[in-house]
Amino acid sequence: KNELIRYYRLPNEDIVVIPNGVDLEEFKPDLEKRRKIREKHGIEENEIVLMFSGHEFKRKGLEYIIRALPDVKEYVKLLVVGKDNQNPYKELASKLGVLDKIIFAGFVPDISEYYAASDIFVFPTAYEAFSLATLEAVASGLPILATKVNGTEELIKEGYNGFFIKREPKDIAEKINIFVEDENLRKQMSRNARKTAEKYSWDEVAKRTLKVYEEVVRL
């Protein structure tokens, strides 16, 4: 909407924003899925898992998360889901001494299992229209650390279900450590994230779409 107004000078009142939706039954906290994936990748139950998801590692900012890891607590693991060239990122992680903190899962057939296995979603992306990954994450009960780009501006409520981050390793590390050091905060934001997702169910999105059709028909 902001881009249509800025670049095409369309009137604000002529634009209705209907967000993407998320399947609340497919994406939800699931202890069985959590156990399965953690066992598969050798993740201890007491380890806190950061999840990154995306097929364009550069645009979505994987480098910045890896550069943040040296300043993150030792019992934190990064779970990278998505298909892209892993080699430059493995080389960077090795150079920084954090390769043992990262699990490159590649493309996975059921990504809901990986959200369920994680604790925090980290997404320092440069640009999105409205990221499905962030919706899937909150539906799975994950607090979000993401850049302030399209979609996340209304999805994230600072201090309620996550925090905004910059594409800067130091800032990312500081925000991750807030969650790592305060388990109660992490759990509360997890519950809040799931509550947020309920506003983006496909039923809610369908109702908003029908409302627009009804208004157009009456014109």
Short mmCIF file of C-alpha atoms in Angstrom, two decimals:
data_model
loop_
_atom_site.label_atom_id
_atom_site.label_comp_id
_atom_site.label_asym_id
_atom_site.label_seq_id
_atom_site.Cartn_x
_atom_site.Cartn_y
_atom_site.Cartn_z
CA LYS A 1 0.00 0.00 0.00
CA ASN A 2 2.74 2.45 0.96
CA GLU A 3 4.58 1.76 -2.29
CA LEU A 4 1.44 2.27 -4.39
CA ILE A 5 0.90 5.62 -2.69
CA ARG A 6 4.55 6.65 -2.95
CA TYR A 7 5.28 5.59 -6.53
CA TYR A 8 1.89 5.69 -8.23
CA ARG A 9 0.29 8.44 -6.12
CA LEU A 10 -2.90 6.45 -5.57
CA PRO A 11 -5.26 7.85 -2.93
CA ASN A 12 -5.05 6.14 0.44
CA GLU A 13 -8.83 5.62 0.56
CA ASP A 14 -8.78 3.69 -2.73
CA ILE A 15 -6.53 0.93 -1.39
CA VAL A 16 -7.64 -1.94 0.82
CA VAL A 17 -4.96 -4.19 2.26
CA ILE A 18 -5.84 -7.84 2.77
CA PRO A 19 -2.94 -9.80 4.28
CA ASN A 20 -1.84 -13.32 3.53
CA GLY A 21 -3.45 -16.00 5.64
CA VAL A 22 -2.08 -18.97 7.55
CA ASP A 23 -3.45 -22.43 8.30
CA LEU A 24 -3.73 -22.47 12.09
CA GLU A 25 -4.12 -26.25 12.18
CA GLU A 26 -1.00 -26.96 10.14
CA PHE A 27 1.14 -24.37 11.90
CA LYS A 28 0.85 -24.58 15.67
CA PRO A 29 2.96 -25.59 18.68
CA ASP A 30 3.39 -29.36 18.53
CA LEU A 31 5.46 -31.26 21.10
CA GLU A 32 5.63 -34.44 19.00
CA LYS A 33 6.99 -32.60 15.95
CA ARG A 34 9.39 -30.73 18.23
CA ARG A 35 10.76 -33.97 19.67
CA LYS A 36 11.05 -35.62 16.24
CA ILE A 37 13.08 -32.85 14.59
CA ARG A 38 15.28 -32.21 17.61
CA GLU A 39 16.16 -35.90 17.80
CA LYS A 40 16.84 -35.99 14.05
CA HIS A 41 19.35 -33.13 14.26
CA GLY A 42 20.82 -33.94 17.67
CA ILE A 43 19.42 -30.86 19.40
CA GLU A 44 19.23 -31.06 23.18
CA GLU A 45 15.96 -30.06 24.85
CA ASN A 46 17.70 -27.35 26.87
CA GLU A 47 19.17 -25.74 23.74
CA ILE A 48 17.40 -22.68 22.36
CA VAL A 49 16.83 -22.88 18.63
CA LEU A 50 16.77 -19.87 16.34
CA MET A 51 15.05 -20.54 13.04
CA PHE A 52 15.72 -18.89 9.70
CA SER A 53 13.68 -19.82 6.65
CA GLY A 54 14.10 -18.73 3.05
CA HIS A 55 15.38 -19.65 -0.40
CA GLU A 56 17.34 -16.42 -0.93
CA PHE A 57 19.90 -16.34 1.84
CA LYS A 58 21.48 -13.05 0.78
CA ARG A 59 18.29 -10.97 0.52
CA LYS A 60 16.82 -12.48 3.65
CA GLY A 61 19.93 -11.68 5.69
CA LEU A 62 21.35 -15.03 6.81
CA GLU A 63 24.85 -13.52 6.87
CA TYR A 64 23.85 -11.07 9.62
CA ILE A 65 22.53 -13.83 11.86
CA ILE A 66 25.72 -15.85 11.44
CA ARG A 67 27.82 -12.77 12.25
CA ALA A 68 25.71 -12.28 15.39
CA LEU A 69 26.29 -15.80 16.71
CA PRO A 70 29.72 -15.19 18.35
CA ASP A 71 27.95 -12.78 20.73
CA VAL A 72 25.06 -15.14 21.48
CA LYS A 73 24.97 -17.55 24.44
CA GLU A 74 26.66 -20.94 23.95
CA TYR A 75 23.53 -23.09 24.25
CA VAL A 76 21.86 -21.49 21.21
CA LYS A 77 21.61 -23.24 17.83
CA LEU A 78 20.63 -21.76 14.46
CA LEU A 79 18.40 -23.90 12.25
CA VAL A 80 18.60 -22.81 8.60
CA VAL A 81 15.75 -24.08 6.42
CA GLY A 82 15.68 -23.38 2.70
CA LYS A 83 17.43 -24.14 -0.56
CA ASP A 84 20.36 -21.94 -1.58
CA ASN A 85 24.13 -22.20 -1.87
CA GLN A 86 25.29 -23.02 1.65
CA ASN A 87 29.04 -22.93 0.99
CA PRO A 88 29.71 -19.18 1.50
CA TYR A 89 27.75 -19.26 4.75
CA LYS A 90 29.50 -22.37 6.02
CA GLU A 91 32.84 -20.72 5.22
CA LEU A 92 31.80 -17.57 7.10
CA ALA A 93 30.58 -19.60 10.07
CA SER A 94 33.83 -21.59 10.13
CA LYS A 95 35.87 -18.39 10.03
CA LEU A 96 33.88 -16.99 12.96
CA GLY A 97 34.11 -20.25 14.91
CA VAL A 98 30.34 -20.85 15.03
CA LEU A 99 29.86 -23.61 12.45
CA ASP A 100 28.99 -26.05 15.24
CA LYS A 101 26.09 -23.78 16.23
CA ILE A 102 24.41 -24.02 12.81
CA ILE A 103 22.28 -26.76 11.27
CA PHE A 104 21.73 -26.40 7.52
CA ALA A 105 18.57 -28.45 6.95
CA GLY A 106 18.09 -27.48 3.28
CA PHE A 107 14.69 -27.91 1.66
CA VAL A 108 12.29 -29.81 3.92
CA PRO A 109 8.99 -31.46 2.90
CA ASP A 110 7.10 -30.33 6.02
CA ILE A 111 8.35 -27.00 7.30
CA SER A 112 5.76 -26.94 10.10
CA GLU A 113 7.89 -29.55 11.91
CA TYR A 114 10.86 -27.18 11.93
CA TYR A 115 8.87 -24.27 13.31
CA ALA A 116 7.62 -26.59 16.05
CA ALA A 117 11.20 -27.58 16.89
CA SER A 118 12.33 -23.95 17.22
CA ASP A 119 12.04 -21.24 19.88
CA ILE A 120 12.66 -17.93 18.11
CA PHE A 121 12.25 -16.85 14.47
CA VAL A 122 14.97 -14.52 13.16
CA PHE A 123 14.42 -12.79 9.83
CA PRO A 124 16.66 -9.80 8.93
CA THR A 125 15.33 -9.57 5.39
CA ALA A 126 15.96 -6.59 3.11
CA TYR A 127 12.58 -6.68 1.40
CA GLU A 128 9.29 -8.60 1.47
CA ALA A 129 5.79 -8.05 0.18
CA PHE A 130 4.22 -9.84 3.17
CA SER A 131 6.29 -12.78 4.31
CA LEU A 132 4.44 -16.06 4.68
CA ALA A 133 7.31 -17.31 6.82
CA THR A 134 6.62 -14.74 9.53
CA LEU A 135 2.95 -15.72 9.62
CA GLU A 136 3.83 -19.40 9.84
CA ALA A 137 6.25 -18.59 12.65
CA VAL A 138 3.76 -16.71 14.83
CA ALA A 139 1.13 -19.40 14.21
CA SER A 140 3.71 -21.90 15.50
CA GLY A 141 4.14 -19.83 18.64
CA LEU A 142 7.52 -18.32 17.81
CA PRO A 143 8.42 -14.80 18.93
CA ILE A 144 9.79 -12.87 15.96
CA LEU A 145 12.93 -10.83 15.42
CA ALA A 146 12.56 -9.19 12.01
CA THR A 147 13.42 -6.07 10.07
CA LYS A 148 10.76 -3.40 9.69
CA VAL A 149 9.66 -4.16 6.12
CA ASN A 150 6.27 -4.58 4.45
CA GLY A 151 3.94 -6.79 6.46
CA THR A 152 6.04 -7.07 9.60
CA GLU A 153 5.24 -3.45 10.44
CA GLU A 154 1.72 -4.47 11.40
CA LEU A 155 2.44 -8.07 12.39
CA ILE A 156 5.06 -7.33 15.05
CA LYS A 157 4.08 -5.46 18.20
CA GLU A 158 7.31 -4.45 19.94
CA GLY A 159 7.64 -6.15 23.29
CA TYR A 160 4.43 -8.15 22.79
CA ASN A 161 5.23 -10.82 20.21
CA GLY A 162 8.73 -9.85 19.14
CA PHE A 163 11.17 -7.05 18.38
CA PHE A 164 12.28 -5.22 15.27
CA ILE A 165 15.92 -5.70 14.34
CA LYS A 166 18.40 -3.98 12.06
CA ARG A 167 20.58 -5.76 9.53
CA GLU A 168 23.42 -5.38 12.01
CA PRO A 169 24.99 -8.35 13.86
CA LYS A 170 25.34 -6.50 17.16
CA ASP A 171 21.68 -5.47 17.24
CA ILE A 172 20.55 -8.98 16.29
CA ALA A 173 22.72 -10.55 19.01
CA GLU A 174 21.39 -8.14 21.64
CA LYS A 175 17.77 -8.94 20.79
CA ILE A 176 18.41 -12.70 20.71
CA ASN A 177 20.04 -12.52 24.14
CA ILE A 178 16.99 -10.76 25.58
CA PHE A 179 14.97 -13.90 24.81
CA VAL A 180 17.73 -16.30 25.80
CA GLU A 181 18.23 -14.70 29.22
CA ASP A 182 14.53 -14.36 30.07
CA GLU A 183 12.63 -17.64 29.70
CA ASN A 184 9.40 -16.17 31.10
CA LEU A 185 9.47 -13.38 28.52
CA ARG A 186 10.13 -15.88 25.75
CA LYS A 187 7.20 -18.06 26.81
CA GLN A 188 4.84 -15.10 27.17
CA MET A 189 5.77 -13.78 23.74
CA SER A 190 5.28 -17.27 22.35
CA ARG A 191 1.68 -17.24 23.61
CA ASN A 192 1.20 -13.72 22.27
CA ALA A 193 2.56 -14.74 18.88
CA ARG A 194 -0.06 -17.48 18.58
CA LYS A 195 -2.79 -15.00 19.57
CA THR A 196 -1.57 -12.64 16.85
CA ALA A 197 -1.75 -15.42 14.24
CA GLU A 198 -5.44 -15.99 14.98
CA LYS A 199 -6.18 -12.64 13.32
CA TYR A 200 -4.65 -14.01 10.11
CA SER A 201 -6.57 -17.26 9.77
CA TRP A 202 -7.88 -18.07 6.30
CA ASP A 203 -11.43 -17.60 7.62
CA GLU A 204 -10.60 -14.06 8.69
CA VAL A 205 -8.88 -13.30 5.38
CA ALA A 206 -11.89 -14.68 3.46
CA LYS A 207 -14.27 -12.45 5.46
CA ARG A 208 -12.19 -9.39 4.68
CA THR A 209 -12.09 -10.32 0.98
CA LEU A 210 -15.86 -10.81 0.83
CA LYS A 211 -16.38 -7.46 2.53
CA VAL A 212 -14.41 -5.72 -0.25
CA TYR A 213 -16.48 -7.49 -2.94
CA GLU A 214 -19.69 -6.44 -1.20
CA GLU A 215 -18.56 -2.81 -1.03
CA VAL A 216 -17.58 -2.83 -4.73
CA VAL A 217 -20.90 -4.36 -5.77
CA ARG A 218 -22.78 -1.61 -3.92
CA LEU A 219 -20.89 1.14 -5.78
#
